[in-house]
Coordinates of N, CA and C in Angstrom, one line a residue:
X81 N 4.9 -31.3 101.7 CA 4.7 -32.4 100.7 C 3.5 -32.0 99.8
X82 N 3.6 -32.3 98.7 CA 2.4 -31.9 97.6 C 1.8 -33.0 98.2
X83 N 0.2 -32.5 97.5 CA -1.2 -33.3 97.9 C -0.8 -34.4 96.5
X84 N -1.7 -35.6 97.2 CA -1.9 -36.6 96.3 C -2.6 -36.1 94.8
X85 N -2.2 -36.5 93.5 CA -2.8 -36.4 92.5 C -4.1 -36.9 92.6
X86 N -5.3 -36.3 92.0 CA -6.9 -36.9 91.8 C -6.7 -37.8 90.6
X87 N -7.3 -38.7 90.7 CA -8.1 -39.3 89.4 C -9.2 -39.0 88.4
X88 N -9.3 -38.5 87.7 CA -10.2 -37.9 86.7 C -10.7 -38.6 85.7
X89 N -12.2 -39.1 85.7 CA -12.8 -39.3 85.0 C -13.6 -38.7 83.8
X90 N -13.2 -38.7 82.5 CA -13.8 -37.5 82.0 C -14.7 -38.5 81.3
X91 N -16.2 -37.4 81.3 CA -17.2 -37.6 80.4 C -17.4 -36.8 79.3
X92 N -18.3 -37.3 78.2 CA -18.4 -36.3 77.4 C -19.9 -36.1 77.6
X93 N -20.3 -34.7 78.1 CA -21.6 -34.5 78.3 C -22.1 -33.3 77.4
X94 N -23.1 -33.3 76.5 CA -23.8 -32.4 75.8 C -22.8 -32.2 74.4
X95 N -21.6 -32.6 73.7 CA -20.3 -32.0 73.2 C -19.8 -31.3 73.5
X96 N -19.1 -31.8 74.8 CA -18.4 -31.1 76.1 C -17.7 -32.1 77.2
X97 N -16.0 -32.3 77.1 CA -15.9 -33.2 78.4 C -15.9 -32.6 79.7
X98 N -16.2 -33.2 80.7 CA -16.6 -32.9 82.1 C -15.6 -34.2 82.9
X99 N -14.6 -33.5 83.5 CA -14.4 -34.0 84.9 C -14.6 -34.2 86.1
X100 N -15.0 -35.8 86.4 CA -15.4 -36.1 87.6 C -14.3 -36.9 88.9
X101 N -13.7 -36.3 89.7 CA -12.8 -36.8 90.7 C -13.6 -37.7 91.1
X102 N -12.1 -38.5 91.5 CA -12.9 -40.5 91.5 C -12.1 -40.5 92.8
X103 N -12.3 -41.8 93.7 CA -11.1 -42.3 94.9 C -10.1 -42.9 93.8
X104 N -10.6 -44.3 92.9 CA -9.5 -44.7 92.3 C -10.0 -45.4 91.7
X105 N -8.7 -45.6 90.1 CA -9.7 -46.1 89.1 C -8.5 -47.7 89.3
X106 N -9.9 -48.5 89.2 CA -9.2 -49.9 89.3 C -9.3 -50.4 87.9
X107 N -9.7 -50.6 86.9 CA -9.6 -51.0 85.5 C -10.6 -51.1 84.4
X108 N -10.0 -51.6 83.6 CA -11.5 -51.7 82.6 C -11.9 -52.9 82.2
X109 N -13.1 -53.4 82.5 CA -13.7 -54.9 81.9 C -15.0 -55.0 81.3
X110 N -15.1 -56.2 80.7 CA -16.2 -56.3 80.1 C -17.0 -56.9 80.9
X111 N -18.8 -56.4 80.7 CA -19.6 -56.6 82.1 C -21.0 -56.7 81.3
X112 N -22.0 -58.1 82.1 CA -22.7 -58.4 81.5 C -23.6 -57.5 82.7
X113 N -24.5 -56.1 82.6 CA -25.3 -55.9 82.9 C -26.8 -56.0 83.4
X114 N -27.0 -56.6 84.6 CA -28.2 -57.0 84.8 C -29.6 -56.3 85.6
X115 N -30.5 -56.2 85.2 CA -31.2 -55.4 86.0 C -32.0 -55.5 87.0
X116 N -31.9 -54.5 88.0 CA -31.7 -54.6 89.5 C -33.3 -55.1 89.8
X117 N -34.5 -55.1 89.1 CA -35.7 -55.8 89.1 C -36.5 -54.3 89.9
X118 N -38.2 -55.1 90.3 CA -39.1 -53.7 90.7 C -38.7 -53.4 92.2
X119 N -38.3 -54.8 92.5 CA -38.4 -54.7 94.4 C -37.5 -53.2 94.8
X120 N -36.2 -53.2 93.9 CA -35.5 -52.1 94.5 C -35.5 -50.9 93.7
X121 N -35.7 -49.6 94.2 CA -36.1 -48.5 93.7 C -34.1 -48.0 93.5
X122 N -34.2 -47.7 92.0 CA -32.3 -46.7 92.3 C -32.6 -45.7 91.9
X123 N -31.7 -44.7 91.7 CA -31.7 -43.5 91.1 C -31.8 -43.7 89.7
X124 N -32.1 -42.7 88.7 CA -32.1 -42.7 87.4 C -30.8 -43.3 86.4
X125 N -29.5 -43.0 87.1 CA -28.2 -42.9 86.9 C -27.7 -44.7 87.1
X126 N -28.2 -45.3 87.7 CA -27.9 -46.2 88.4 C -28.6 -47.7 87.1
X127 N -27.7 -48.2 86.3 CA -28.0 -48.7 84.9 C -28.4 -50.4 85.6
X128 N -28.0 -51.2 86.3 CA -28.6 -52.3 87.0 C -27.1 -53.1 88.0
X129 N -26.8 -54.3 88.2 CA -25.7 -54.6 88.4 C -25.1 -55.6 87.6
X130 N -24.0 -56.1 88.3 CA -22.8 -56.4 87.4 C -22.4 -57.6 88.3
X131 N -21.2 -58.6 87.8 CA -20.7 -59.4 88.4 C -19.2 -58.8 88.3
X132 N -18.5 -59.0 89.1 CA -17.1 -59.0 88.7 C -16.4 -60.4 88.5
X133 N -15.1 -60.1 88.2 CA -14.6 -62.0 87.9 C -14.3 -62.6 89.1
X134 N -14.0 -62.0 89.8 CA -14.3 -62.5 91.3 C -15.4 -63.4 92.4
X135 N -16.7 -62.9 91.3 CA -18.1 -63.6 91.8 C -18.6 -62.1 92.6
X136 N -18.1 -60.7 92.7 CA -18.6 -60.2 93.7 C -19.7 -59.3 92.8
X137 N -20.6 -58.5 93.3 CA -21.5 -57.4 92.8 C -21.1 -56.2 92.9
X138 N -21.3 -55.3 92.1 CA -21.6 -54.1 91.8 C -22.1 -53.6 91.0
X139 N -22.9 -52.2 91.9 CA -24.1 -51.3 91.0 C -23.3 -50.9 89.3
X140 N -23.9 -51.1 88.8 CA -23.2 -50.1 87.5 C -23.6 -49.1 87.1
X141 N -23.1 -47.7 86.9 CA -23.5 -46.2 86.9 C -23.5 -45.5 85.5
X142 N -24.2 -45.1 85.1 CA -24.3 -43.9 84.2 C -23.5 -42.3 84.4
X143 N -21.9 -42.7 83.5 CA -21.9 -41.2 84.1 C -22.5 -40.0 83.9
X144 N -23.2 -40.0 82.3 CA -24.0 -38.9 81.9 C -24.9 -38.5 82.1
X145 N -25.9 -39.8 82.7 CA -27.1 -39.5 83.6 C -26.8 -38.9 85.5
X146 N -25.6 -39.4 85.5 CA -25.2 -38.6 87.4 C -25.0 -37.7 86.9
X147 N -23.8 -37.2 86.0 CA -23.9 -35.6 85.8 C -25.0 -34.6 85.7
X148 N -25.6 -35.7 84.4 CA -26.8 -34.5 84.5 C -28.2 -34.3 85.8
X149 N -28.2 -35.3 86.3 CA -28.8 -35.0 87.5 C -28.3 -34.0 88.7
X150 N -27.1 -34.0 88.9 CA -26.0 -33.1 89.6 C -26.1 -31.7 88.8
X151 N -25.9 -31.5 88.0 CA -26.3 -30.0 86.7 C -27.6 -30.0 87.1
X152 N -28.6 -30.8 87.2 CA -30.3 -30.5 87.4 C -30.2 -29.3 88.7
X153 N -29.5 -30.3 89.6 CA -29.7 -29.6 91.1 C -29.7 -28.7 91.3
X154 N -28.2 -28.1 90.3 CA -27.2 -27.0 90.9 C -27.8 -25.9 89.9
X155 N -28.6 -26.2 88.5 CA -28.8 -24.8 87.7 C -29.6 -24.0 88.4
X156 N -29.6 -23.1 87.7 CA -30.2 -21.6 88.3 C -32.1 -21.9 87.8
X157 N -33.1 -21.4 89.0 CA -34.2 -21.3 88.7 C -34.9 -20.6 88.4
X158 N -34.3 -18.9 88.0 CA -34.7 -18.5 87.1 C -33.8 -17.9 85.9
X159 N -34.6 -17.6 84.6 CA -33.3 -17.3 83.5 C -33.1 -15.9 83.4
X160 N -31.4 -15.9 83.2 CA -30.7 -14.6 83.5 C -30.8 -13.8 82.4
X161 N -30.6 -12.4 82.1 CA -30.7 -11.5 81.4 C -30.1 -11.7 79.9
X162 N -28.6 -11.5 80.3 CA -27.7 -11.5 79.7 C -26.8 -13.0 80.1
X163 N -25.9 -13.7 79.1 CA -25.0 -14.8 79.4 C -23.9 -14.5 80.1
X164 N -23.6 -12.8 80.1 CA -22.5 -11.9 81.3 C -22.9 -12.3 82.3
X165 N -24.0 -12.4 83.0 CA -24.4 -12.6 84.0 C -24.5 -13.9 85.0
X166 N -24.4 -14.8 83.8 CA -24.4 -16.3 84.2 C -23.3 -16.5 84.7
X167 N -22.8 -16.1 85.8 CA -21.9 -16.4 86.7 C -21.8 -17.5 87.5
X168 N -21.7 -18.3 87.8 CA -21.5 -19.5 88.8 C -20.8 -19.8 89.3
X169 N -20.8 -20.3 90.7 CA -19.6 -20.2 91.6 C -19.0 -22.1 91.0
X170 N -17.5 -22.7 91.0 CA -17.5 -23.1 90.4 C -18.1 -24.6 91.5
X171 N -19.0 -25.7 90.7 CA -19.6 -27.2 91.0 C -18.6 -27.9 92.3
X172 N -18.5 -27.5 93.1 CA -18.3 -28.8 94.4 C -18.9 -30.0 94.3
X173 N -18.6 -31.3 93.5 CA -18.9 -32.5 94.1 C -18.0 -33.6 93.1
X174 N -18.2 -34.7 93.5 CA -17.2 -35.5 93.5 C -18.0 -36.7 93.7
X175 N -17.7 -37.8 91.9 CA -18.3 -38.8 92.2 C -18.0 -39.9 92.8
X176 N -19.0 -40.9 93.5 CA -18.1 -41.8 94.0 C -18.4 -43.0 94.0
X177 N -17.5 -44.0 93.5 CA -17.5 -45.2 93.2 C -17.9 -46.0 94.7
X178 N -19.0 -46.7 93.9 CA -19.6 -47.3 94.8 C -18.8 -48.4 95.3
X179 N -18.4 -49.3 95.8 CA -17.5 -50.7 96.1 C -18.1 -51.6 95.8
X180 N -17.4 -52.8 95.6 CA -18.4 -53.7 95.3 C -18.9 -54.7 96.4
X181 N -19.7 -55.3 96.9 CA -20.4 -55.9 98.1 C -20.7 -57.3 97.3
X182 N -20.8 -58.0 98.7 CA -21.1 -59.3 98.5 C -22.3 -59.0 98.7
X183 N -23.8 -59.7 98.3 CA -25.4 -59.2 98.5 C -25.5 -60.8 99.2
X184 N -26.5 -60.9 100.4 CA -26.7 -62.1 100.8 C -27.8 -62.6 100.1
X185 N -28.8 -61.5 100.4 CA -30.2 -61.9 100.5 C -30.6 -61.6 98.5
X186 N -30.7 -63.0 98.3 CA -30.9 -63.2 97.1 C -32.8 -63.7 97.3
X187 N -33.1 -64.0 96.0 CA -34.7 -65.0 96.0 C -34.2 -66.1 96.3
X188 N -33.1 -66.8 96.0 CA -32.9 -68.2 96.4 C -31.4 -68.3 97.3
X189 N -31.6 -69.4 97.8 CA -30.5 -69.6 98.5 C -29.4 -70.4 98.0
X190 N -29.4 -71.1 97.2 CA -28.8 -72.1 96.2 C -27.4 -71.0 95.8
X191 N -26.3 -71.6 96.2 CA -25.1 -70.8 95.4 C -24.2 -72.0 94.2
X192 N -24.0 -71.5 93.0 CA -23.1 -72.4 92.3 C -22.0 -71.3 91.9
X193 N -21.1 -72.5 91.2 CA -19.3 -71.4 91.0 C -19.5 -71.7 89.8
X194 N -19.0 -71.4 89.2 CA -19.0 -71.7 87.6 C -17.0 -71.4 87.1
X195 N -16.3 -72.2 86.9 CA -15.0 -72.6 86.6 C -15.3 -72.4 85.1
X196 N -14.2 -71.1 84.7 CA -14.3 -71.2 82.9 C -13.2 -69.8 82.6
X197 N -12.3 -70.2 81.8 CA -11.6 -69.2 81.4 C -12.1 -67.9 80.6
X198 N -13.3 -68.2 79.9 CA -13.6 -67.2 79.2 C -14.9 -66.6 79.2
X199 N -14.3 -64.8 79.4 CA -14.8 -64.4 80.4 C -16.6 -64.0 79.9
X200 N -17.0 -63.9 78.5 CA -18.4 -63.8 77.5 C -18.9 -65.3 78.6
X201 N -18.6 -66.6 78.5 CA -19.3 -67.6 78.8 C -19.3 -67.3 80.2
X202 N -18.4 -67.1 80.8 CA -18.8 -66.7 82.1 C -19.6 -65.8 82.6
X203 N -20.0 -64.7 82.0 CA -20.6 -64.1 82.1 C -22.3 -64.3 81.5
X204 N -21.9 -64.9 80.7 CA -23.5 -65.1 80.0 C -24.2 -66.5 81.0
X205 N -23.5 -67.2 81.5 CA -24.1 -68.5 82.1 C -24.7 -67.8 83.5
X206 N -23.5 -67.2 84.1 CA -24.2 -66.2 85.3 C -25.4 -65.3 85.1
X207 N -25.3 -64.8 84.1 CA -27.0 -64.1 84.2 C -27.8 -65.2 83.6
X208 N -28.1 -66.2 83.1 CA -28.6 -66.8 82.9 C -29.2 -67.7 84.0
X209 N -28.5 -67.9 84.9 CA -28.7 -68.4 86.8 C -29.0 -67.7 87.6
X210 N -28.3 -66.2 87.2 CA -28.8 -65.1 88.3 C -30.8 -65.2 88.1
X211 N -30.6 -65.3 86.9 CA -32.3 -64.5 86.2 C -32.8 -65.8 87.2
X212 N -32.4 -67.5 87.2 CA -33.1 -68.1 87.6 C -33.6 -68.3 88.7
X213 N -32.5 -67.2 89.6 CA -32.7 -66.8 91.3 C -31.6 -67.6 91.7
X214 N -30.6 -67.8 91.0 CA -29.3 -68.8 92.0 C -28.4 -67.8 92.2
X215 N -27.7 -68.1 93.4 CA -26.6 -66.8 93.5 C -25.2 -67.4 92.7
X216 N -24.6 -66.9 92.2 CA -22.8 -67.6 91.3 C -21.8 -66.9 92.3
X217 N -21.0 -67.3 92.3 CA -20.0 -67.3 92.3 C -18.6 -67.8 90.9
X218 N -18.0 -66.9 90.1 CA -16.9 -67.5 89.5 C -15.3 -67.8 89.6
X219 N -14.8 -68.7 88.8 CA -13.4 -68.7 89.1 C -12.9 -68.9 87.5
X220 N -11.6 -68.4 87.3 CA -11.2 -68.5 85.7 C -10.3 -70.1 85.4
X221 N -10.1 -70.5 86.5 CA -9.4 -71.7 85.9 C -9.5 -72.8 87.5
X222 N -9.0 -74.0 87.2 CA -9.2 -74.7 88.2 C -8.6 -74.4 90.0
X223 N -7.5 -74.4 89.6 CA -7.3 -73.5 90.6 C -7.8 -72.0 91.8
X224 N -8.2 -71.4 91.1 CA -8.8 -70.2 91.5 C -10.1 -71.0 92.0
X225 N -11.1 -71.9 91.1 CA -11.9 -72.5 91.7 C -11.9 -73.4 92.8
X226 N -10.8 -74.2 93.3 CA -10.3 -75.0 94.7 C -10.3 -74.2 95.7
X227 N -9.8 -73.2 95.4 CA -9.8 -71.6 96.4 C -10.8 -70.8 96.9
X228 N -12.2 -70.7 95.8 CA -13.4 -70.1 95.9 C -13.9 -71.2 96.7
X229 N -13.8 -72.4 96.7 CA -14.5 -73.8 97.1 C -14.2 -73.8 98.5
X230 N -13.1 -73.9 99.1 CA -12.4 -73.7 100.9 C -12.9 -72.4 100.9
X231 N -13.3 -71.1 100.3 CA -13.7 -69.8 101.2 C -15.1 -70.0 101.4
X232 N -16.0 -70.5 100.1 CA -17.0 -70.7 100.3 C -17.8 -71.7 100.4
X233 N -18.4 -72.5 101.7 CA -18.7 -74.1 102.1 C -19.9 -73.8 101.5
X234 N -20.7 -73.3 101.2 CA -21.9 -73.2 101.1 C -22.3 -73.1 99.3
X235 N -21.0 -73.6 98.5 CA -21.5 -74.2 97.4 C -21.8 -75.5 97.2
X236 N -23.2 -75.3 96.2 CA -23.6 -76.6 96.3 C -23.8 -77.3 95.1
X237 N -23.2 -76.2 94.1 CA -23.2 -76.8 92.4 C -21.9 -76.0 91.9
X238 N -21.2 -77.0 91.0 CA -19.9 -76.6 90.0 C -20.3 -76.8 88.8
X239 N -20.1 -75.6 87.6 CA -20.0 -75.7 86.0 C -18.8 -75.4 86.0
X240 N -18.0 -76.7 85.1 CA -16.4 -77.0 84.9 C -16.4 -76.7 83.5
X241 N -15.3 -76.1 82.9 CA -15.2 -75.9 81.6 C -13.7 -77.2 81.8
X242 N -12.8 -77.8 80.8 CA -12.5 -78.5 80.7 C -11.1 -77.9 80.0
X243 N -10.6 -77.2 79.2 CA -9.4 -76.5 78.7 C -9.7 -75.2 79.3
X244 N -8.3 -75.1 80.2 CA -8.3 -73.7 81.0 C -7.0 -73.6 81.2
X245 N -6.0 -72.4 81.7 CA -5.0 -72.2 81.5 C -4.6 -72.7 83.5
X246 N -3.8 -73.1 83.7 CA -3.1 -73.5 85.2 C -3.3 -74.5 85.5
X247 N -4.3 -74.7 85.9 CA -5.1 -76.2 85.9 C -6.7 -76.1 85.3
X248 N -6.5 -77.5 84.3 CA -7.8 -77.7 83.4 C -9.0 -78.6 84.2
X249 N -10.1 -78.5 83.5 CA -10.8 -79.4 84.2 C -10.6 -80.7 85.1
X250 N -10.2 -81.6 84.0 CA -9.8 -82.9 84.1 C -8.9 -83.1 86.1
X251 N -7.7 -81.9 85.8 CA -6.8 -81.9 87.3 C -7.9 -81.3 88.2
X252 N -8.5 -80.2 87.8 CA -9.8 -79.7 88.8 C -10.3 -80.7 89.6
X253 N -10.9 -81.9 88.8 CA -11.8 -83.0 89.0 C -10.8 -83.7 89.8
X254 N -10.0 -84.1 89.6 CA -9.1 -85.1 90.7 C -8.2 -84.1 92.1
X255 N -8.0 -83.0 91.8 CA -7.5 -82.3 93.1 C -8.7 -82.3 93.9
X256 N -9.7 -81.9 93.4 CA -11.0 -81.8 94.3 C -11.3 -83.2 95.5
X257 N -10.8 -84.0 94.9 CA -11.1 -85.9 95.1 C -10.1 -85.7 97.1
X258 N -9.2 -84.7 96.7 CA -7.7 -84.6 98.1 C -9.1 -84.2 98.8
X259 N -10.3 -83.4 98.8 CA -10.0 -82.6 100.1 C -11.5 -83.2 100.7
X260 N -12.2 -83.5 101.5 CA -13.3 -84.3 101.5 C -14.6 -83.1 101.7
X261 N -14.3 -82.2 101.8 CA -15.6 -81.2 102.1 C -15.9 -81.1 100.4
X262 N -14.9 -81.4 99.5 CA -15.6 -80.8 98.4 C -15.5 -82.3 97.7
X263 N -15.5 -82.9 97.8 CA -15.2 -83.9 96.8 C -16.8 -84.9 96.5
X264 N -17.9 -84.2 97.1 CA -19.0 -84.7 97.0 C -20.4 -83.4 96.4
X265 N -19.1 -82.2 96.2 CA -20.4 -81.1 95.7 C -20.9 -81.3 94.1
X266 N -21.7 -81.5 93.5 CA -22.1 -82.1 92.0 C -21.3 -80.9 91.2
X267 N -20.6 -81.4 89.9 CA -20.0 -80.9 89.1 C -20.2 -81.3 88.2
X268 N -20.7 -80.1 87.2 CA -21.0 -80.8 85.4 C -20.3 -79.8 84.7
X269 N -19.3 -80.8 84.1 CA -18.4 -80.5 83.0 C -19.3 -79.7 81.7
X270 N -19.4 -78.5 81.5 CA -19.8 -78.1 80.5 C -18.4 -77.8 79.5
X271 N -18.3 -78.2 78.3 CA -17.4 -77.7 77.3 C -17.9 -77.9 75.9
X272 N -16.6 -77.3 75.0 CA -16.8 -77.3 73.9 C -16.3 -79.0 73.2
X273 N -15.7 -80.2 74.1 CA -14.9 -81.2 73.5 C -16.1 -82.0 73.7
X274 N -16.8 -82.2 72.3 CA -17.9 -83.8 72.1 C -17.5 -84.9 72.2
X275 N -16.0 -85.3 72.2 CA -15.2 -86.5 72.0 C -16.0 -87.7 73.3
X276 N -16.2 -88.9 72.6 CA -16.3 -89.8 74.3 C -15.9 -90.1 75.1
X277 N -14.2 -90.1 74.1 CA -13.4 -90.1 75.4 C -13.0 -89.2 76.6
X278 N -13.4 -87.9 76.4 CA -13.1 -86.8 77.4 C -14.6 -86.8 78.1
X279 N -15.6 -87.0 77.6 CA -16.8 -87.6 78.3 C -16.6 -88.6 79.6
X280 N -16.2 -89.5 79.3 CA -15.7 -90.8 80.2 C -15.0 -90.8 81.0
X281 N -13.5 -89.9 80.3 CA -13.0 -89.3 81.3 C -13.6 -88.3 82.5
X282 N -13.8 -87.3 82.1 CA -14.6 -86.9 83.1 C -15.6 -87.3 84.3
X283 N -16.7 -88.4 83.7 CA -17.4 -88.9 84.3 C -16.6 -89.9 85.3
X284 N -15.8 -90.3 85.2 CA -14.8 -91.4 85.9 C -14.6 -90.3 86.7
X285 N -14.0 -89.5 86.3 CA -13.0 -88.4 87.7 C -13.9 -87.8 88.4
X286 N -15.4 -88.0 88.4 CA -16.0 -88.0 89.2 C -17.1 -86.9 88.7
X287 N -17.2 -86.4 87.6 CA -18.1 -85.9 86.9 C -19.7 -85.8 87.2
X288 N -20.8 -84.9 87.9 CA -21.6 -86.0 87.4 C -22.9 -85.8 86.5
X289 N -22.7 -84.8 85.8 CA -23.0 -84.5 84.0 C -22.2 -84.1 83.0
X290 N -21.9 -84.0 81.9 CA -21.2 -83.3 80.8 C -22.5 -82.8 80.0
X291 N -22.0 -81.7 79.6 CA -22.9 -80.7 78.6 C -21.7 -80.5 77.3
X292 N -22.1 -79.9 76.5 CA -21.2 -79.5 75.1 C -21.9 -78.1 75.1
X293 N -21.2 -77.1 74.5 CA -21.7 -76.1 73.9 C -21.5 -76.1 72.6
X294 N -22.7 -75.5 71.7 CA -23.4 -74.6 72.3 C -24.6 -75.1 73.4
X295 N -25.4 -74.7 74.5 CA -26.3 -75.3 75.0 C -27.3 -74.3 75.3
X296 N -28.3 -75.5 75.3 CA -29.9 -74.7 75.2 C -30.1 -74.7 76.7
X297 N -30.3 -73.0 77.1 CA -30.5 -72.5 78.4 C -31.8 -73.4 79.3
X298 N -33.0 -73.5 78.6 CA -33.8 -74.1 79.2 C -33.5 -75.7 79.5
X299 N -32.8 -76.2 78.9 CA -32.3 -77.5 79.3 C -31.2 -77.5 79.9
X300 N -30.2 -76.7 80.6 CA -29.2 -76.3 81.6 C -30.4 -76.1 82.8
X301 N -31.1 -75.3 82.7 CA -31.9 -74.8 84.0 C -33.0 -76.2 84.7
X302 N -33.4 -76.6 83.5 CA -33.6 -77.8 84.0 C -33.3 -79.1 84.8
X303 N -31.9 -79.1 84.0 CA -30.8 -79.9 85.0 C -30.6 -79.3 86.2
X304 N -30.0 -78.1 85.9 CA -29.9 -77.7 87.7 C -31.0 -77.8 88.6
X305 N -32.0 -77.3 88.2 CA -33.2 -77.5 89.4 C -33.6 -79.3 89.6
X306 N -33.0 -79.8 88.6 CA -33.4 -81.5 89.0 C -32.4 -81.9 90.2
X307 N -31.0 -81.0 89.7 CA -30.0 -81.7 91.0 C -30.3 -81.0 92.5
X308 N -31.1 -80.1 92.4 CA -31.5 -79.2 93.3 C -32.6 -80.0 94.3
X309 N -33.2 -80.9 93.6 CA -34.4 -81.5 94.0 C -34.0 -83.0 94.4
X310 N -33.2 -83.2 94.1 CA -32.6 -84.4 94.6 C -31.9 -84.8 95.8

């Protein structure tokens, strides 16, 4: 039987691509980068972490900086005569994708889900929470959020966006009402609709803030730590 095909990652290092054998390439996304702080020492290579849309973490890597650390190791320590000479046996190593992990041990213990189709605001509201020490968890539509909700009992705050594709806010707000573990965790409708009647609406279905965007971060942070305190 032939061997399984490699996955190859090519960099461009120096004006030069370089292939790095991978386990497997799962996709490409957009990723709000956040940095890993003083407490934890990484390698040079190692750019901060990441959320995925799942709610999970992972490190995020430099390939040009692991390469060139891996080239640091392996060049030669003294220089050769001639470039005839510069013979090299050919580089054994193979990079490897870190997995992504769930991290427990956060600064705070406080977990919220944040429910929102699009994935910039999801992303920007989470680092914006992460920075304040809350751990997130996300979901892209109401649905996916009822599901994050039964896996994980230990949320204790929901940001609902309100137009979402499967189920929108509004059904989020009333499916939640069926199940009794969740139907008392605080949920603020953050959206783009100022109307008072989707306000009212909301607040009836059990709402118990509405925000509009655009919104001022320090007055989001403020509200959460007030419901936190309550």
């Amino acid at each position: 039987a032939s061997p399984p095909l490699s996955h190859i990652i090519l960099i461009r290092h120096q004006g030069e691509l370089v292939g790095l054998e991978v386990d497997q390439l799962i996709g490409e996304q957009e990723l709000v980068i956040r940095p890993l702080g003083s407490k934890l020492e990484s390698p040079n290579y190692v750019q901060g972490a990441s959320v995925l849309a799942d709610g999970r973490l992972t490190l995020v890597v430099d390939g040009g900086a692991l390469l060139q650390q891996v080239l640091n190791r392996y060049a030669p320590r003294t220089t050769l005569a001639s470039p005839s000479a510069a013979v090299q046996p050919p580089l054994q190593t193979t990079a490897t994708l870190i997995p992504p992990s769930n991290i427990e041990e956060w600064e705070n213990d406080k977990k919220i889900l944040i429910v929102e189709d699009s994935i910039t605001v999801r992303q920007t509201l989470t680092l914006t929470l992460q920075k304040a020490g809350y751990r997130v968890l996300q979901a892209k539509d109401g649905q996916e959020a009822l599901e994050q909700l039964q896996q994980h009992n230990d949320v204790q705050l929901v940001f609902c966006d309100l137009e979402m594709p499967r189920m929108n806010g509004f059904e989020f707000l009333k499916q939640r009402q069926q199940f009794p573990a969740l139907a008392n965790i605080p949920v603020i409708v953050l959206t783009s609709r100022s109307g008072e009647k989707h306000r009212l609406l909301a607040l009836e279905l059990g709402a118990t803030d509405y925000i509009t965007k655009p919104y001022l971060e320090h007055k989001l942070l403020a509200m959460v730590a007030d419901l936190f305190e309550i």
